[in-house]
Coordinates of C-alpha atoms in Angstrom, one line a residue:
M1224 CA -3.8 8.5 -29.8
T1225 CA -0.2 8.9 -31.0
D1226 CA 2.4 11.5 -30.0
P1227 CA 0.3 13.0 -27.2
G1228 CA 1.2 16.4 -25.7
I1229 CA 2.4 15.8 -22.2
S1230 CA 2.2 18.3 -19.4
V1231 CA 4.5 17.6 -16.4
V1232 CA 3.4 18.6 -12.9
I1233 CA 6.0 19.0 -10.1
C1234 CA 4.5 19.8 -6.7
V1235 CA 6.9 21.7 -4.4
Y1236 CA 6.6 23.0 -0.8
T1237 CA 9.9 24.0 0.7
E1238 CA 12.9 26.1 -0.2
D1239 CA 15.1 23.5 1.4
R1240 CA 14.8 21.5 -1.8
W1241 CA 15.7 24.4 -4.1
E1242 CA 18.5 22.7 -5.9
D1243 CA 16.5 19.5 -6.2
I1244 CA 13.6 21.5 -7.8
L1245 CA 15.9 23.1 -10.3
A1246 CA 17.4 19.7 -11.2
A1247 CA 13.9 18.2 -11.6
V1248 CA 12.8 20.9 -14.0
S1249 CA 16.1 20.7 -15.9
S1250 CA 15.6 17.0 -16.4
V1251 CA 12.2 17.6 -17.9
G1252 CA 13.7 20.2 -20.2
A1253 CA 16.3 17.7 -21.5
Q1254 CA 13.7 15.0 -22.5
S1255 CA 14.1 13.3 -25.9
Y1256 CA 10.3 13.6 -26.2
P1257 CA 9.8 17.3 -25.3
A1258 CA 7.2 18.1 -22.7
L1259 CA 4.5 20.6 -23.7
E1260 CA 5.0 22.4 -20.5
T1261 CA 6.2 22.0 -16.9
L1262 CA 4.0 23.2 -14.1
L1263 CA 5.5 24.0 -10.7
V1264 CA 2.7 23.9 -8.1
V1265 CA 3.7 25.6 -4.8
D1266 CA 2.0 24.4 -1.7
H1267 CA 1.1 27.5 0.4
N1268 CA 4.7 28.9 0.6
P1269 CA 4.6 32.5 -0.7
A1270 CA 8.4 33.0 -0.4
L1271 CA 9.1 29.9 -2.6
L1272 CA 6.3 30.9 -5.0
D1273 CA 7.9 34.4 -5.5
R1274 CA 11.4 32.9 -5.8
L1275 CA 10.4 30.4 -8.5
A1276 CA 8.3 33.0 -10.3
R1277 CA 11.5 35.1 -10.6
A1278 CA 13.6 32.1 -11.7
Y1279 CA 11.3 31.0 -14.5
Q1280 CA 10.0 33.7 -16.8
E1281 CA 7.4 33.3 -19.6
G1282 CA 8.9 31.5 -22.6
D1283 CA 10.7 28.9 -20.4
R1284 CA 7.9 26.4 -20.9
V1285 CA 7.7 26.5 -17.1
R1286 CA 4.7 27.9 -15.2
V1287 CA 4.7 28.6 -11.5
L1288 CA 1.3 28.3 -9.7
P1289 CA 0.0 28.4 -6.2
N1290 CA -1.9 25.4 -4.8
A1291 CA -5.5 26.4 -5.3
G1292 CA -6.8 24.0 -2.7
P1293 CA -6.1 23.0 0.9
R1294 CA -2.5 22.2 1.9
G1295 CA -1.2 18.9 0.7
L1296 CA 0.1 16.9 -2.3
S1297 CA -3.3 15.8 -3.6
S1298 CA -4.6 19.4 -3.9
G1299 CA -1.3 20.4 -5.5
R1300 CA -1.7 17.7 -8.1
N1301 CA -5.3 18.7 -8.7
T1302 CA -4.2 22.3 -9.2
G1303 CA -1.7 21.2 -11.8
I1304 CA -4.2 19.0 -13.6
A1305 CA -6.7 21.8 -13.8
A1306 CA -4.1 24.3 -15.2
S1307 CA -2.4 21.9 -17.7
R1308 CA -3.0 21.8 -21.4
G1309 CA -1.7 18.4 -22.4
E1310 CA -3.6 15.3 -23.4
V1311 CA -1.5 13.4 -20.8
I1312 CA -0.4 14.8 -17.4
A1313 CA 2.8 13.3 -15.9
F1314 CA 3.9 13.7 -12.3
L1315 CA 7.5 14.0 -11.1
D1316 CA 8.6 14.3 -7.5
D1317 CA 10.4 17.5 -6.6
D1318 CA 13.5 15.6 -5.4
A1319 CA 13.9 13.4 -8.4
V1320 CA 15.4 13.6 -11.9
A1321 CA 14.1 11.9 -15.0
E1322 CA 16.2 10.0 -17.5
R1323 CA 16.2 11.4 -21.0
D1324 CA 13.7 9.0 -22.5
W1325 CA 11.2 9.1 -19.5
L1326 CA 8.5 10.9 -21.4
R1327 CA 9.1 8.9 -24.6
H1328 CA 8.3 5.6 -22.9
F1329 CA 5.2 7.2 -21.3
A1330 CA 4.0 8.4 -24.7
A1331 CA 4.5 5.0 -26.3
G1332 CA 2.2 3.4 -23.8
Y1333 CA -0.7 5.6 -24.9
A1334 CA -0.6 4.1 -28.4
D1335 CA -3.3 1.8 -27.1
P1336 CA -6.5 3.9 -26.6
R1337 CA -7.5 1.7 -23.6
V1338 CA -4.5 2.8 -21.6
L1339 CA -5.4 5.5 -19.2
A1340 CA -2.3 5.5 -17.0
V1341 CA 1.4 4.7 -17.4
G1342 CA 3.9 4.6 -14.5
G1343 CA 7.6 4.1 -14.5
R1344 CA 10.5 2.8 -12.4
T1345 CA 12.0 4.9 -9.6
V1346 CA 15.5 4.2 -8.5
P1347 CA 16.8 5.4 -5.1
N1348 CA 19.7 7.8 -4.9
W1349 CA 21.0 7.2 -1.4
A1350 CA 22.5 10.2 0.4
S1351 CA 25.2 8.0 1.9
G1352 CA 26.2 6.8 -1.6
R1353 CA 24.9 3.2 -1.2
R1354 CA 21.9 1.3 0.2
P1355 CA 22.1 0.8 4.0
A1356 CA 23.0 -2.9 4.5
W1357 CA 19.9 -3.5 6.6
F1358 CA 17.4 -1.9 4.2
P1359 CA 15.4 -4.5 2.2
E1360 CA 14.7 -3.9 -1.4
E1361 CA 11.2 -5.2 -0.8
F1362 CA 10.5 -2.0 1.2
D1363 CA 11.9 0.6 -1.2
W1364 CA 8.4 2.0 -1.4
V1365 CA 9.2 3.4 2.0
V1366 CA 11.5 5.9 0.3
G1367 CA 9.2 6.4 -2.7
C1368 CA 10.9 4.0 -5.0
T1369 CA 10.2 0.9 -7.0
Y1370 CA 10.4 -2.2 -4.8
R1371 CA 11.3 -5.9 -5.3
G1372 CA 8.1 -7.8 -6.1
L1373 CA 6.8 -5.5 -8.9
P1374 CA 6.7 -7.3 -12.3
P1375 CA 9.4 -6.3 -14.8
G1376 CA 8.8 -4.9 -18.3
R1377 CA 5.7 -3.0 -19.5
V1378 CA 2.9 -4.8 -17.7
P1379 CA -0.7 -4.1 -16.5
V1380 CA -1.0 -3.2 -12.8
R1381 CA -3.7 -2.2 -10.3
N1382 CA -2.1 1.2 -9.6
V1383 CA 0.8 3.3 -10.7
L1384 CA 3.1 5.0 -8.1
G1385 CA 2.4 8.7 -7.8
G1386 CA 6.0 10.2 -8.0
N1387 CA 6.6 8.7 -11.4
A1388 CA 3.3 8.4 -13.2
S1389 CA 1.2 9.8 -16.0
F1390 CA -2.6 9.8 -16.8
R1391 CA -4.7 10.6 -19.8
R1392 CA -6.8 13.7 -19.1
A1393 CA -9.8 11.4 -19.8
A1394 CA -8.9 9.5 -16.6
F1395 CA -9.6 12.5 -14.5
E1396 CA -12.8 13.3 -16.5
A1397 CA -14.0 9.8 -15.6
A1398 CA -12.9 9.5 -12.0
G1399 CA -12.3 13.0 -10.7
G1400 CA -9.0 14.2 -9.1
F1401 CA -6.8 13.0 -6.3
A1402 CA -8.7 12.7 -3.0
T1403 CA -7.9 15.1 -0.2
G1404 CA -7.5 13.9 3.4
I1405 CA -5.1 11.2 2.3
G1406 CA -1.5 11.4 1.2
R1407 CA 1.3 13.8 2.1
D1408 CA 0.5 17.1 3.8
G1409 CA 3.6 19.2 4.5
D1410 CA 5.4 18.0 7.6
R1411 CA 2.7 15.8 9.0
R1412 CA 2.8 12.0 9.2
P1413 CA 4.2 10.6 5.9
L1414 CA 0.9 9.1 4.6
G1415 CA 0.5 7.8 1.1
C1416 CA -1.9 5.7 -1.2
E1417 CA -3.6 8.7 -2.8
E1418 CA -2.6 7.3 -6.3
T1419 CA -3.8 3.8 -5.3
E1420 CA -7.3 5.1 -4.3
L1421 CA -7.5 7.1 -7.6
C1422 CA -6.5 4.2 -9.7
I1423 CA -9.0 1.9 -8.1
R1424 CA -11.7 4.5 -8.5
L1425 CA -10.7 4.9 -12.1
T1426 CA -11.0 1.3 -13.0
R1427 CA -14.4 1.2 -11.3
A1428 CA -15.6 4.1 -13.4
R1429 CA -13.9 2.7 -16.6
P1430 CA -13.8 -1.1 -16.3
D1431 CA -12.1 -1.4 -19.7
A1432 CA -9.2 0.9 -18.6
V1433 CA -5.7 -0.5 -18.7
L1434 CA -3.0 0.9 -16.3
L1435 CA 0.6 0.1 -17.1
I1436 CA 4.0 0.3 -15.5
D1437 CA 6.9 0.5 -18.0
D1438 CA 10.3 -0.1 -16.2
R1439 CA 12.1 1.8 -19.0
A1440 CA 10.6 5.1 -17.9
V1441 CA 13.2 5.7 -15.2
I1442 CA 13.6 8.5 -12.6
H1443 CA 16.2 8.8 -9.8
H1444 CA 14.8 9.8 -6.5
R1445 CA 17.0 11.4 -3.8
V1446 CA 16.9 9.7 -0.4
P1447 CA 18.1 12.1 2.3
P1448 CA 20.0 10.9 5.4
L1449 CA 16.9 11.0 7.6
R1450 CA 15.1 8.5 5.4
E1451 CA 18.0 6.0 5.6
R1452 CA 17.3 5.5 9.3
F1453 CA 15.3 2.8 10.9
A1454 CA 13.2 5.3 12.8
Y1455 CA 11.8 6.7 9.5
F1456 CA 11.3 3.2 8.2
R1457 CA 9.2 2.4 11.2
T1458 CA 7.2 5.7 10.9
R1459 CA 6.6 5.3 7.2
T1460 CA 5.4 1.7 7.4
Y1461 CA 3.0 2.6 10.2
A1462 CA 1.7 5.5 8.1
E1463 CA 1.2 3.2 5.1
G1464 CA -0.9 1.0 7.3
L1465 CA -3.1 4.0 8.2
S1466 CA -3.4 4.9 4.6
K1467 CA -4.3 1.4 3.5
A1468 CA -7.1 1.4 6.1
L1469 CA -8.5 4.5 4.6
V1470 CA -8.4 3.1 1.1
A1471 CA -9.9 -0.2 2.2
R1472 CA -12.8 1.7 3.8
S1473 CA -13.3 3.7 0.6
V1474 CA -13.1 1.0 -2.0
G1475 CA -13.5 -2.2 0.0
A1476 CA -10.9 -4.5 1.4
A1477 CA -11.1 -7.0 -1.5
K1478 CA -9.9 -4.4 -4.0
G1479 CA -8.0 -2.1 -1.6
L1480 CA -5.7 -5.0 -0.4
E1481 CA -5.7 -7.1 -3.6
S1482 CA -2.0 -6.5 -4.5
E1483 CA -0.9 -6.3 -0.8
R1484 CA -2.0 -9.9 -0.2
R1485 CA 0.3 -11.3 -2.8
Y1486 CA 3.1 -9.0 -1.6
A1487 CA 2.6 -10.1 2.1
T1488 CA 2.2 -13.9 1.3
R1489 CA 4.9 -14.3 -1.4
V1490 CA 7.3 -11.4 -1.8
L1491 CA 8.0 -10.7 1.9
P1492 CA 8.5 -14.4 3.1
A1493 CA 10.9 -14.8 0.2
G1494 CA 12.7 -11.7 1.3
V1495 CA 13.0 -13.0 4.9
A1496 CA 14.4 -16.3 3.6
R1497 CA 17.0 -14.5 1.5
G1498 CA 18.1 -12.4 4.5
L1499 CA 18.4 -15.4 6.7
R1500 CA 20.4 -17.3 4.0
D1501 CA 22.7 -14.3 3.6
A1502 CA 23.2 -14.2 7.4
L1503 CA 24.1 -17.9 7.4
L1504 CA 26.6 -17.3 4.6
G1505 CA 28.2 -14.4 6.5
R1506 CA 27.0 -11.7 4.1
P1507 CA 26.6 -8.3 5.6
G1508 CA 23.1 -7.1 6.5
G1509 CA 21.3 -10.4 6.0
A1510 CA 19.9 -10.7 9.5
G1511 CA 19.1 -6.9 9.5
R1512 CA 17.1 -7.1 6.3
A1513 CA 15.1 -10.2 7.6
G1514 CA 14.4 -8.3 10.8
A1515 CA 13.5 -5.1 9.0
I1516 CA 10.9 -7.0 6.9
V1517 CA 9.3 -8.5 10.0
A1518 CA 9.3 -5.1 11.7
G1519 CA 7.9 -3.4 8.7
V1520 CA 5.0 -5.9 8.4
L1521 CA 4.2 -5.5 12.1
S1522 CA 4.4 -1.8 12.0
A1523 CA 2.1 -1.6 8.9
A1524 CA -0.3 -4.0 10.5
G1525 CA -0.4 -1.8 13.6
G1526 CA -1.1 1.2 11.5
Y1527 CA -3.8 -0.6 9.6
A1528 CA -5.5 -1.7 12.8
A1529 CA -5.4 1.9 14.2
G1530 CA -6.6 3.4 10.9
S1531 CA -9.5 0.9 10.7
L1532 CA -10.6 1.7 14.2
R1533 CA -10.3 5.4 13.5
A1534 CA -12.3 5.1 10.3
R1535 CA -15.1 3.1 11.9
R1536 CA -15.4 5.8 14.5
G1537 CA -15.7 8.4 11.8
G1538 CA -12.6 10.2 12.8
T1539 CA -11.0 10.3 9.3
A1540 CA -12.5 10.9 5.9
F1541 CA -11.4 11.8 2.5
S1542 CA -13.1 12.5 -0.8
P1543 CA -12.2 13.2 -4.5
A1544 CA -11.5 16.9 -4.8
P1545 CA -12.8 19.2 -7.6
L1546 CA -10.2 20.2 -10.2
R1547 CA -10.2 23.9 -9.6
T1548 CA -8.6 26.5 -11.9
P1549 CA -5.6 27.9 -9.9
L1550 CA -4.9 31.5 -9.1
T1551 CA -2.4 33.3 -11.3
A1552 CA 1.1 33.3 -9.7
P1553 CA 3.2 36.4 -9.5
G1554 CA 5.0 37.1 -12.7
Q1555 CA 2.9 34.7 -14.7
G1556 CA 0.2 35.5 -17.3
P1557 CA -3.3 34.1 -17.3
T1558 CA -3.7 30.3 -17.4
P1559 CA -3.8 29.2 -21.1
G1560 CA -6.8 27.4 -22.4
P1561 CA -6.7 23.9 -23.8
G1562 CA -4.3 23.4 -26.6
G1563 CA -2.3 20.7 -28.5
R1564 CA 1.3 19.8 -28.7
P1565 CA 3.4 22.6 -30.2

């Protein structure tokens, strides 16, 4: 498939990010490879739904939709998938902006018919203006960004990262949608891994599938002051351990922890060594980065242990959700049927 029509889904939930949402939509509208449409899926927030519906009228190539499922990012994404018209569906975080050629690099990846997903590189935009000296690049996934240890270039991967990713529609037809009961849910614990679970499920359903990351498909993700603090770092790493336990229970530890083993045995020890070396050379933050890596590993391990125990007791479960047609939002017409690139 060449020159696929791409629908962009942006899931939103709070008016506190109003300016970020507008910037995200504007960055999609400025793409060198035009999007077929942008879908703003609002997660159970009527005031934000009404405000966005007033801001974007028909003809803007922007549609505003309510989340048709239970509260949470997975259901919001599934609502966007069900309502979209593109051959490819791309996802952009509501507090990120895409560089001009973001969609062009995604589209190029789909020239190979075996490719069912293409992800990109996410760069942190620190609220303080620069990375905290103690914050290790190996843990940039904590703030939703590409981390040290991922391979450079356009390369096959086990899973793409959800805030900067795209999938062929055929991927969802083969594997279903994002699983509910995992991933972000409003203001609850900052869980993740819903895209990891989907990608593993996809490659099981389609063993010939190729999933890529292209580091030229760049977005810039805002990191607010709260997420620059060690308290958030500790909370997020613990939550990642909980999420990984759910994924391992669903798909098996061999596949669910395949990439994590290399990360834990190669990438992180090298990061500790760099931090200690920098400390010996008197460079700022070296000891802090080494300590943060160790703390992050211990916190994630604790979360994994707690999540495994909870899963064995049957206290937590998740499953792929149906891709339901969303309700029509105020000020919007009926959901269009399937169509091609204009």
